[in-house]
PDB file of C-alpha atoms in Angstrom:
ATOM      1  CA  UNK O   1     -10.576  11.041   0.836  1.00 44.00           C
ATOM      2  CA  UNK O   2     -11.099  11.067   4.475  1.00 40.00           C
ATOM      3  CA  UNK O   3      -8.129  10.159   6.731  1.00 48.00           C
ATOM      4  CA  UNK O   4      -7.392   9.458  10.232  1.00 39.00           C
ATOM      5  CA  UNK O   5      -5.242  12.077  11.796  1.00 37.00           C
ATOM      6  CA  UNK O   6      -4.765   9.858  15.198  1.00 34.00           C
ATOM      7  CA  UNK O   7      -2.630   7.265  13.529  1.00 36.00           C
ATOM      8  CA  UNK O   8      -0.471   9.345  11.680  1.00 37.00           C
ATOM      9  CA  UNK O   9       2.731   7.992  10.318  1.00 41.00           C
ATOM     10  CA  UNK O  10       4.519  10.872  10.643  1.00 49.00           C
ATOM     11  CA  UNK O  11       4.074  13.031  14.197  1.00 52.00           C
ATOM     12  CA  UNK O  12       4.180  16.264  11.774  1.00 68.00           C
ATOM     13  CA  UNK O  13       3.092  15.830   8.144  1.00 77.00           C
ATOM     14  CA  UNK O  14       4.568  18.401   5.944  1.00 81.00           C
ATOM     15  CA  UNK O  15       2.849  20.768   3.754  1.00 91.00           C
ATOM     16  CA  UNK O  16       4.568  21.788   0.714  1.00 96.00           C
ATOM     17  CA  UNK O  17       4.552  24.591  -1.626  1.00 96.00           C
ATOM     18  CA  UNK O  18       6.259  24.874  -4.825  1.00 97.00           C
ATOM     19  CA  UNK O  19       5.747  28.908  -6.927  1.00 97.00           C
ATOM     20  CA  UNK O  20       7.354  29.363  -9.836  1.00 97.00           C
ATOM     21  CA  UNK O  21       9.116  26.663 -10.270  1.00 98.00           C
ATOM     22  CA  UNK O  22      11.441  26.826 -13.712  1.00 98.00           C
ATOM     23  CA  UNK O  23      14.176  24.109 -14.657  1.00 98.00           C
ATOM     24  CA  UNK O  24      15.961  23.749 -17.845  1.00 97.00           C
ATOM     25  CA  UNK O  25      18.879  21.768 -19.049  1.00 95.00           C
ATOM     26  CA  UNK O  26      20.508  23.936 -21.828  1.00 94.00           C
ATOM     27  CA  UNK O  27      18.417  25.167 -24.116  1.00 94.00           C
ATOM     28  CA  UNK O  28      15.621  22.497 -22.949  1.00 95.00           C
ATOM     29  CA  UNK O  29      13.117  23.827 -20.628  1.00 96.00           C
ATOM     30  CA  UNK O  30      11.468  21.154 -18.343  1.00 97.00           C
ATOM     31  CA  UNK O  31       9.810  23.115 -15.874  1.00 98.00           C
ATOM     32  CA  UNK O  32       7.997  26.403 -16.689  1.00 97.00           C
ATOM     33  CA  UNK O  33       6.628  27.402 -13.902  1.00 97.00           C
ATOM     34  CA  UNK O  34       5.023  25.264 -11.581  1.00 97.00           C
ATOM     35  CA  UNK O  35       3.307  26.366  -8.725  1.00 97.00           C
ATOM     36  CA  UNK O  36       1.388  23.589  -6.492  1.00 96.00           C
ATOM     37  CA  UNK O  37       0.215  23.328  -2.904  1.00 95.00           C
ATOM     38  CA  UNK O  38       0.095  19.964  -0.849  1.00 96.00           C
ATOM     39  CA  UNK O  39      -1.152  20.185   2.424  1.00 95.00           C
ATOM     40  CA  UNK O  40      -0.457  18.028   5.407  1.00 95.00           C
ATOM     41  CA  UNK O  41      -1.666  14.681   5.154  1.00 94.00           C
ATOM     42  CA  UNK O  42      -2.710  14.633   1.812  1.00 95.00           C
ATOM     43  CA  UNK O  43      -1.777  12.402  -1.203  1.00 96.00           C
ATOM     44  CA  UNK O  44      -1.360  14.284  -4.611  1.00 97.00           C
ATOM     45  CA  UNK O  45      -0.840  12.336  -8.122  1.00 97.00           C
ATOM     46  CA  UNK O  46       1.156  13.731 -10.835  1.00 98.00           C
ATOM     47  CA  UNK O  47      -0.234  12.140 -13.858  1.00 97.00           C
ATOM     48  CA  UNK O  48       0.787  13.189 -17.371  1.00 96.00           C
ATOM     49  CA  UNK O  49       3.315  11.526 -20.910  1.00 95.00           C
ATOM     50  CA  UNK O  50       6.306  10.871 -20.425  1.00 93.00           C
ATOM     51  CA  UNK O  51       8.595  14.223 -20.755  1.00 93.00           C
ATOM     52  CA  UNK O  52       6.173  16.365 -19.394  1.00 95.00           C
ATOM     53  CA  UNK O  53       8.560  16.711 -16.460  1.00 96.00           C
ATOM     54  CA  UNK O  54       6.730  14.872 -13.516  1.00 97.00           C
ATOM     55  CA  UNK O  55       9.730  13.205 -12.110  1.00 96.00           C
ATOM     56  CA  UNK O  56      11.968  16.349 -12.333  1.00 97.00           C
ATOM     57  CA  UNK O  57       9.464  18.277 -10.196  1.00 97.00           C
ATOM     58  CA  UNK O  58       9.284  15.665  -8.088  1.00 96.00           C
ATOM     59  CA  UNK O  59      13.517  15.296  -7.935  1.00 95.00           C
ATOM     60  CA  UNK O  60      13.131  19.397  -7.284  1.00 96.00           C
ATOM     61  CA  UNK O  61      11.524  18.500  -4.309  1.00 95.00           C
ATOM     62  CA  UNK O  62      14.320  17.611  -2.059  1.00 90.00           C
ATOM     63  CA  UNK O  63      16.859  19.259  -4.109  1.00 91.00           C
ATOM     64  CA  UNK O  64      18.346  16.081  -6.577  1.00 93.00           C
ATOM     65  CA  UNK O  65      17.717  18.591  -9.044  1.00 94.00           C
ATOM     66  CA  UNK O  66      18.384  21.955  -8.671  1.00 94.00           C
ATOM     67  CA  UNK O  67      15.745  24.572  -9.671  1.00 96.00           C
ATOM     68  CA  UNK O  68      17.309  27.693 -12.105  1.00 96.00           C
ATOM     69  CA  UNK O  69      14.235  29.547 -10.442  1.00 96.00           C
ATOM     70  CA  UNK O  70      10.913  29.084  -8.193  1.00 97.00           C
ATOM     71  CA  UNK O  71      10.749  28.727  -4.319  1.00 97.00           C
ATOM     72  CA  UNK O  72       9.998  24.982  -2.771  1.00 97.00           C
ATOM     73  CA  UNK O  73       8.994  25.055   0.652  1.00 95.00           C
ATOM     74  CA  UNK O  74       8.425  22.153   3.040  1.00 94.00           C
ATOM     75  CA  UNK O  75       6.822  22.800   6.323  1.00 91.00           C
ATOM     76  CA  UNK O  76       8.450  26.218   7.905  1.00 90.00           C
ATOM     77  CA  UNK O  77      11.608  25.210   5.776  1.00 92.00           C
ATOM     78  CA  UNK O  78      12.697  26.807   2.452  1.00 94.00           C
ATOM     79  CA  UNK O  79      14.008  24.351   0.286  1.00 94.00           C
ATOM     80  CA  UNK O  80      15.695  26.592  -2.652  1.00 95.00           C
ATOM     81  CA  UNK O  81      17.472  28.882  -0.033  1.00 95.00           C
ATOM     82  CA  UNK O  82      20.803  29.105  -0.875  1.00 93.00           C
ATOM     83  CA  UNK O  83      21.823  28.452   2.661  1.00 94.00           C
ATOM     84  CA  UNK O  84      19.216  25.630   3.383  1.00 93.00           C
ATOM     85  CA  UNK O  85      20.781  22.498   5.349  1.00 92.00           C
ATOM     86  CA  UNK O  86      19.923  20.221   2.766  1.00 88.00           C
ATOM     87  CA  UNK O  87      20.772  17.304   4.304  1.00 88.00           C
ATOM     88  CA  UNK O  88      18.594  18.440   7.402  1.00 89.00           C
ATOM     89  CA  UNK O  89      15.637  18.784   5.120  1.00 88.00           C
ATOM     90  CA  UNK O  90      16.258  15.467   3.057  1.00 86.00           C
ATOM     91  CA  UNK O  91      15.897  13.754   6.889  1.00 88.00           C
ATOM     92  CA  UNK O  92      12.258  14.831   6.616  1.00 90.00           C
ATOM     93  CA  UNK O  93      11.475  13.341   3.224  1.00 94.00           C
ATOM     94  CA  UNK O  94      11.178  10.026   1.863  1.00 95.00           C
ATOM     95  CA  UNK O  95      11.873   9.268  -1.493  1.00 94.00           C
ATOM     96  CA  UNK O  96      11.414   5.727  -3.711  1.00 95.00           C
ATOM     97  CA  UNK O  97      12.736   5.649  -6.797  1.00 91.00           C
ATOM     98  CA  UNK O  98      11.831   3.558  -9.955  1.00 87.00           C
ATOM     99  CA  UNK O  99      14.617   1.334  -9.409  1.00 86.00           C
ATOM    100  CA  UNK O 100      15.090   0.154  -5.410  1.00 85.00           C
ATOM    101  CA  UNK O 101      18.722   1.342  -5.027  1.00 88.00           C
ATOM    102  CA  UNK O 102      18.909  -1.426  -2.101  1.00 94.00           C
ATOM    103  CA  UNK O 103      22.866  -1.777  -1.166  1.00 95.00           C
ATOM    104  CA  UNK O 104      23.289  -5.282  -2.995  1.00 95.00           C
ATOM    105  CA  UNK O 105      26.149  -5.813  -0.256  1.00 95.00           C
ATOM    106  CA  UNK O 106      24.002  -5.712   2.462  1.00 97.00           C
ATOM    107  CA  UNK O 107      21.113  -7.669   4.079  1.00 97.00           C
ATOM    108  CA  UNK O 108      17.763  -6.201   3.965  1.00 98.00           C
ATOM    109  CA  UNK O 109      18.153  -4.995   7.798  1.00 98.00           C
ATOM    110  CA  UNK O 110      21.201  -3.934   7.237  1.00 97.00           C
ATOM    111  CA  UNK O 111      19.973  -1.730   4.207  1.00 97.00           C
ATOM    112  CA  UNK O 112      17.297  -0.210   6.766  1.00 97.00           C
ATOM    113  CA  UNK O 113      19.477  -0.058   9.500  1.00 97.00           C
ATOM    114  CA  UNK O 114      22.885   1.656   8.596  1.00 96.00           C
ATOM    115  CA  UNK O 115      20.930   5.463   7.328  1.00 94.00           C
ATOM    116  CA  UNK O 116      19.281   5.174  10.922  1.00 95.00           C
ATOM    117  CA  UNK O 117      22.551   5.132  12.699  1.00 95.00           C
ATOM    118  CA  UNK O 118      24.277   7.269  10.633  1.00 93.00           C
ATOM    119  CA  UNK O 119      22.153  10.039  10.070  1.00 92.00           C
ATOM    120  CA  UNK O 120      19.647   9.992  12.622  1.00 93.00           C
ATOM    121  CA  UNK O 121      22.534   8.714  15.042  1.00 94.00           C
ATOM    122  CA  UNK O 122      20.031   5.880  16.603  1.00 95.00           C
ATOM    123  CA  UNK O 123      21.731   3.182  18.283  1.00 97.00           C
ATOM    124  CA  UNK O 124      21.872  -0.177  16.852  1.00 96.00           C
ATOM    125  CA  UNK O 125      19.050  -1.658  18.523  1.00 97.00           C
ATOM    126  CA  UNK O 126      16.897   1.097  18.176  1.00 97.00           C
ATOM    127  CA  UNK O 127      17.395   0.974  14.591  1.00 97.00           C
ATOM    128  CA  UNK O 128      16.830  -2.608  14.652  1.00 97.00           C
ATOM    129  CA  UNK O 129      13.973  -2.294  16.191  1.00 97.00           C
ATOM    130  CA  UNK O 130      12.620   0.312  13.715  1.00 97.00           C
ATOM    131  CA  UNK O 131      13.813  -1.325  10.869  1.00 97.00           C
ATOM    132  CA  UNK O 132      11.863  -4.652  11.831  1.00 97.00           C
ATOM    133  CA  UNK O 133       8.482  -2.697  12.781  1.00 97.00           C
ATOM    134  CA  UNK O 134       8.907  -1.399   9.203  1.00 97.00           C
ATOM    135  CA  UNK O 135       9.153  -4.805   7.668  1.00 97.00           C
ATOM    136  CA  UNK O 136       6.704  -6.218   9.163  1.00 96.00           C
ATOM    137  CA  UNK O 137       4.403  -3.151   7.853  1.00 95.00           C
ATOM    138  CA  UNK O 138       5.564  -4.414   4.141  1.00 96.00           C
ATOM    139  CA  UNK O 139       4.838  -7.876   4.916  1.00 95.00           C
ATOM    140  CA  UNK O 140       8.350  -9.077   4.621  1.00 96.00           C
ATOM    141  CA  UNK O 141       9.637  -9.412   8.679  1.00 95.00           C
ATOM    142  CA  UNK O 142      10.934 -12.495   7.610  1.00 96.00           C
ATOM    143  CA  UNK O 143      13.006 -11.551   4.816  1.00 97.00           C
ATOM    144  CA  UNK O 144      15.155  -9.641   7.344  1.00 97.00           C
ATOM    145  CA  UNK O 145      18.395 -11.428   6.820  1.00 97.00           C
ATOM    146  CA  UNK O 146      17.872 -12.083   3.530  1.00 97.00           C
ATOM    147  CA  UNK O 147      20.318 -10.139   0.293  1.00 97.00           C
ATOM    148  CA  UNK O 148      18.479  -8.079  -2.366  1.00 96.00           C
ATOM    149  CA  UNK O 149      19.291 -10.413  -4.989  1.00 95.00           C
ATOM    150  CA  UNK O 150      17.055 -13.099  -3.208  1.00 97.00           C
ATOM    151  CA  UNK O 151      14.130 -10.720  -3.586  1.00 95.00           C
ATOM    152  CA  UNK O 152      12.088 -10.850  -6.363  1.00 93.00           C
ATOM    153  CA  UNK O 153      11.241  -7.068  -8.304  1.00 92.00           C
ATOM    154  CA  UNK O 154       7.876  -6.355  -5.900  1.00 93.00           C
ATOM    155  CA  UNK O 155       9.696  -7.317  -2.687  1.00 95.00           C
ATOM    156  CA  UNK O 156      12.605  -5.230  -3.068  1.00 95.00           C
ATOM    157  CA  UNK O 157      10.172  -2.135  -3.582  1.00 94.00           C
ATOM    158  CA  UNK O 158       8.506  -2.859  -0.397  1.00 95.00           C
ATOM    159  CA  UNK O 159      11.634  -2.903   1.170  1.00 97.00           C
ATOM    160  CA  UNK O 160      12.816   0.623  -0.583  1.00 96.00           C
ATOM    161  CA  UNK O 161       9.391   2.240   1.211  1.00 96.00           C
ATOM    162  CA  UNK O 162      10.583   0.503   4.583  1.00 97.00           C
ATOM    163  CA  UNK O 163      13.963   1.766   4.305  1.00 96.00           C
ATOM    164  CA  UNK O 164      12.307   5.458   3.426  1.00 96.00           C
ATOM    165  CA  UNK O 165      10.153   4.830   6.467  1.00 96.00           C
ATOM    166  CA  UNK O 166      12.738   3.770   9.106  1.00 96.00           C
ATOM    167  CA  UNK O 167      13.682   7.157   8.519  1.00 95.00           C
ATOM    168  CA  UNK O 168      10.565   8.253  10.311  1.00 94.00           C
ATOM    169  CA  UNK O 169       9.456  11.239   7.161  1.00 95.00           C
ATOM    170  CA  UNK O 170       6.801  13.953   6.958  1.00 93.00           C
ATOM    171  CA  UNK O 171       6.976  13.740   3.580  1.00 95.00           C
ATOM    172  CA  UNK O 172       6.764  10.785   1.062  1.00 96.00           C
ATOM    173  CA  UNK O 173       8.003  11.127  -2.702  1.00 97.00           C
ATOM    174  CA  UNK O 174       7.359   8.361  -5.352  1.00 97.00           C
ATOM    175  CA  UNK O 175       8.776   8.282  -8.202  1.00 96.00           C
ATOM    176  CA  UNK O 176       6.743   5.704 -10.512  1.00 93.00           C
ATOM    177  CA  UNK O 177       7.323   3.128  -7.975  1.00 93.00           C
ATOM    178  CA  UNK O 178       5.239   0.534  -9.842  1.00 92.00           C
ATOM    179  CA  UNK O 179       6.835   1.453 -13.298  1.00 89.00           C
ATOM    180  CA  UNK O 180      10.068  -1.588 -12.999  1.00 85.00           C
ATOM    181  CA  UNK O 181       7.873  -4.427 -11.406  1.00 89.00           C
ATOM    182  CA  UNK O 182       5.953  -7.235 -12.732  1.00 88.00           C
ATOM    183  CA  UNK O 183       1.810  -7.020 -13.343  1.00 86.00           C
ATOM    184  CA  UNK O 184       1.246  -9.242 -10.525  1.00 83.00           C
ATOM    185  CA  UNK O 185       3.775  -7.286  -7.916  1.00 89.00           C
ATOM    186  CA  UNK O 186       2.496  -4.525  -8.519  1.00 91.00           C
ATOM    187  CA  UNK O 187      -0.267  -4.376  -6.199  1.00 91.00           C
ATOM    188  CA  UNK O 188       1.656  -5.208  -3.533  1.00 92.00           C
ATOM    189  CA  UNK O 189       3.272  -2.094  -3.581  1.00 93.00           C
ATOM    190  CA  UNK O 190       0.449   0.060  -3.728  1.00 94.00           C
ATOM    191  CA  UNK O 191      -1.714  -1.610  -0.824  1.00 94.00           C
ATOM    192  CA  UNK O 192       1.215  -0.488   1.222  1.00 95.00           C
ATOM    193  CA  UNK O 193       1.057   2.907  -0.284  1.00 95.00           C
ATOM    194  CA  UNK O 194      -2.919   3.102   0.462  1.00 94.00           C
ATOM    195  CA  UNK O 195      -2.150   2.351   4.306  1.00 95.00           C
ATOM    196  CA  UNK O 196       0.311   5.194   4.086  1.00 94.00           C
ATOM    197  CA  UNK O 197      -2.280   7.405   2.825  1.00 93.00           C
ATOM    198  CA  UNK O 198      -4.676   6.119   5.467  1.00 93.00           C
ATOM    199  CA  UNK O 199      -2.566   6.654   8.000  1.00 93.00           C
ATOM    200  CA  UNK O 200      -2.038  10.477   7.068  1.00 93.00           C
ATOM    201  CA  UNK O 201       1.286  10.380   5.462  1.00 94.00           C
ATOM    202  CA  UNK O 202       1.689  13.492   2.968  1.00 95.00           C
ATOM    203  CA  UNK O 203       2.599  12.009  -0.454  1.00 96.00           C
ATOM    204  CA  UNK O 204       3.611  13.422  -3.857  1.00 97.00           C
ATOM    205  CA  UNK O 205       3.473  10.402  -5.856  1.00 97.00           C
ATOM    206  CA  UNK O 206       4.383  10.266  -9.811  1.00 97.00           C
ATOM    207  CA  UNK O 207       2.396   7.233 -11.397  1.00 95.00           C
ATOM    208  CA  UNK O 208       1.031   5.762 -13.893  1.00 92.00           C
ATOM    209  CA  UNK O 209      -1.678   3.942 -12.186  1.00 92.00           C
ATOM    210  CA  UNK O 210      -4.866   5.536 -12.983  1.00 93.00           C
ATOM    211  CA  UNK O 211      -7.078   3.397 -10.578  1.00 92.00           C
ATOM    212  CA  UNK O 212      -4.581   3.953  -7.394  1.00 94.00           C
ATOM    213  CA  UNK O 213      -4.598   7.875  -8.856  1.00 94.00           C
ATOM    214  CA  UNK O 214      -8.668   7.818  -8.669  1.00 93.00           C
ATOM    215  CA  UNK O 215      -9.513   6.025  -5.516  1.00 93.00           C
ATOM    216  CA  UNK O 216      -6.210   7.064  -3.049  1.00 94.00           C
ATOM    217  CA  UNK O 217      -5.241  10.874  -4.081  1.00 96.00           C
ATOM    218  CA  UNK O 218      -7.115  13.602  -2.934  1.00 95.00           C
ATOM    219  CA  UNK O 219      -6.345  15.626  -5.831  1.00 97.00           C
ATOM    220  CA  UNK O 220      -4.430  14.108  -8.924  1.00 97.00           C
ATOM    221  CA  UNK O 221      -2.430  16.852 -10.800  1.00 98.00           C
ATOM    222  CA  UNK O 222      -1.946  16.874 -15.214  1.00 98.00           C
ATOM    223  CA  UNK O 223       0.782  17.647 -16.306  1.00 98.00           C
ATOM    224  CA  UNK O 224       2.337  18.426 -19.875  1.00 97.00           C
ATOM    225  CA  UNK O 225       5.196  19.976 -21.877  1.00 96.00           C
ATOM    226  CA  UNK O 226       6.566  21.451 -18.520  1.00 97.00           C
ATOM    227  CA  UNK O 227       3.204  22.957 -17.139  1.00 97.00           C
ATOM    228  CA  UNK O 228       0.309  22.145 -15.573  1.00 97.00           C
ATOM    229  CA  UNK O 229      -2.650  21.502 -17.740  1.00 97.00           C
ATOM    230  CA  UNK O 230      -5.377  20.739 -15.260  1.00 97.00           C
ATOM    231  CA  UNK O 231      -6.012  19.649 -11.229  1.00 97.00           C
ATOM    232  CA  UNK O 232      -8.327  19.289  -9.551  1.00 97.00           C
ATOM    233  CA  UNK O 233     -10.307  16.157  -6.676  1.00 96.00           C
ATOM    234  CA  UNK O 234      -9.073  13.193  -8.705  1.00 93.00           C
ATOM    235  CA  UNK O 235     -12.938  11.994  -9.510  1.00 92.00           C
ATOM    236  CA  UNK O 236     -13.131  15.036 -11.591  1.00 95.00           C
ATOM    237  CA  UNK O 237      -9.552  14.965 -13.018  1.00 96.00           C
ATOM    238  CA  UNK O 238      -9.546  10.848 -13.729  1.00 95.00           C
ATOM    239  CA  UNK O 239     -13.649  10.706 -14.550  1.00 93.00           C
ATOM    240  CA  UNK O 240     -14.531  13.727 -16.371  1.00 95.00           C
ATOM    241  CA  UNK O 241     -11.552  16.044 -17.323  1.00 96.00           C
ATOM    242  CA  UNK O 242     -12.065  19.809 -19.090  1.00 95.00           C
ATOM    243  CA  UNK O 243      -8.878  20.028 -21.004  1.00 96.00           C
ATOM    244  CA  UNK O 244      -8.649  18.555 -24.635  1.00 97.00           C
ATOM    245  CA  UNK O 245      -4.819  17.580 -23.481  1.00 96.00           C
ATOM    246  CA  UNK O 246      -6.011  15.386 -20.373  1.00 97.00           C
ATOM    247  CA  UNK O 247      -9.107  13.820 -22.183  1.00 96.00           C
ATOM    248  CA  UNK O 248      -6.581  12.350 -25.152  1.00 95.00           C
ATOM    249  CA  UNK O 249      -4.190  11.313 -22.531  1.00 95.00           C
ATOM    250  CA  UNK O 250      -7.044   9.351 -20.327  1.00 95.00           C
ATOM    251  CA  UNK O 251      -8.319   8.162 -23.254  1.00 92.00           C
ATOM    252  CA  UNK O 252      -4.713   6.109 -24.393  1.00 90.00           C
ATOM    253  CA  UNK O 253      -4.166   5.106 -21.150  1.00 90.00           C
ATOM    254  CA  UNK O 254      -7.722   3.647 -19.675  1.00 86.00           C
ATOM    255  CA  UNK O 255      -7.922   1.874 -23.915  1.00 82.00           C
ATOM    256  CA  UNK O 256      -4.507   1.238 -24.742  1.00 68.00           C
ATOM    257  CA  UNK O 257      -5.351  -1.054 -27.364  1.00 64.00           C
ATOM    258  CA  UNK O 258      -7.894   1.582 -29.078  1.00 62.00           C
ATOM    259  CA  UNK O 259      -6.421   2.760 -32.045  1.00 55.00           C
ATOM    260  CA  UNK O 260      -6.054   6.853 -32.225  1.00 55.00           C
ATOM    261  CA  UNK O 261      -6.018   9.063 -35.307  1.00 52.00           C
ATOM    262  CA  UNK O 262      -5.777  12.197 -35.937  1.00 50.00           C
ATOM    263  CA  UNK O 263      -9.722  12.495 -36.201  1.00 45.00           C
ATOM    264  CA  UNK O 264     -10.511  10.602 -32.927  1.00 42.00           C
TER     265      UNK O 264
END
């Protein structure tokens, strides 16, 4: 998919690369070694059942899980370094969650606002004025004084990828964002994350929306039992796929109500 590099949403998109990546939890391995490459500017879907360890790659990423072994780079940075500023490198990444994590306590500019000032040490109008341009990019400008719990599902989402934005990332991470919201929310959430791509924002994005997977990511990534089974431009992964594994997955998702057995 073709993008405009001129109106960029981050000045530097990141590239990423991830070699060897192992992680366990006692005697469960989750991660067996994944290696993948995103370049800068492009939007990769991991795709694949539940368990097959999508979102813990993805939570490997900027270091809410810890890798027992592998290397994670992003841009000229080195993640899994032992001395790594972590909190230097989680500046440069935005990351929205399954659940919105908004601070219930807080008004929506206040929940886009206080990170700015804190971390990136903005001044309160500058955040402000951040935090608004970000909201009106979700379509909710005037929900700005409003509390969480006046929002409905979709709306706090939107909010969760303004607050990531304010933040002004390289790198976007999504972690099922659709999964919690109702059918008809949904695609407000995902027209926000197609302008994203547009605009040139790298993205790693965990879904399981098979239509956003085949006409927004550049390459859509399969992934079971801890590996990956096949990649590949996401018309080839999504419309004709090579592996046994990925066929029987596409096929239960795009026909949910088609009934498999063992012979089909």
């Amino acid at each position: 998919m073709k993008k405009s590099t001129a109106t960029a949403t981050a000045a530097h998109p990141a590239s990423v690369t991830i070699d060897g990546l192992h992680k366990s939890y006692g005697s469960l391995d989750v991660l067996k070694g994944i290696s993948l490459d995103v370049q800068p500017g492009e939007v990769v879907c991991l795709i694949g059942p539940s368990g097959s360890g999508k979102s813990t790659l993805l939570r490997c990423v900027n270091l809410l899980e810890t890798p027992q072994r592998g290397r994670i780079q992003i841009g000229d940075v080195e993640v899994t370094d032992p001395d790594v500023d972590i909190d230097a490198v989680r500046r440069r990444v935005g990351m929205v969650f399954q659940q919105f994590n908004l601070f219930p306590n807080m008004s929506v500019l206040k929940n886009l606002t206080v990170a700015q000032r804190k971390v990136l040490g903005r001044s309160e109008s500058a955040a402000r004025q951040t935090a608004l341009h970000n909201l009106e990019r979700v379509g909710l400008a005037d929900k700005a004084d409003s509390a969480p719990a006046q929002l409905s599902g979709g709306q706090q989402q939107r909010v969760a990828i303004a607050r990531a934005l304010s933040m002004d990332p390289e790198l976007m991470l999504f972690d099922e964002p659709t999964s919690a919201l109702d059918p008809e929310t949904v695609g407000d959430v995902l027209s926000i994350m197609r302008d994203l791509a547009k605009e040139g924002m790298t993205m790693l994005v965990v879904t399981h929306e098979m239509a956003f997977a085949r006409d927004v990511a550049d390459r859509v990534v399969f992934m079971d039992g801890g590996v990956v089974v096949e990649e590949g431009l996401a018309r080839d992964v999504i419309g004709a796929p090579q592996h046994q594994r990925t066929q029987t997955f596409l096929s239960r998702v795009l026909n949910p109500t088609q009934v498999h057995t063992p012979e089909s």
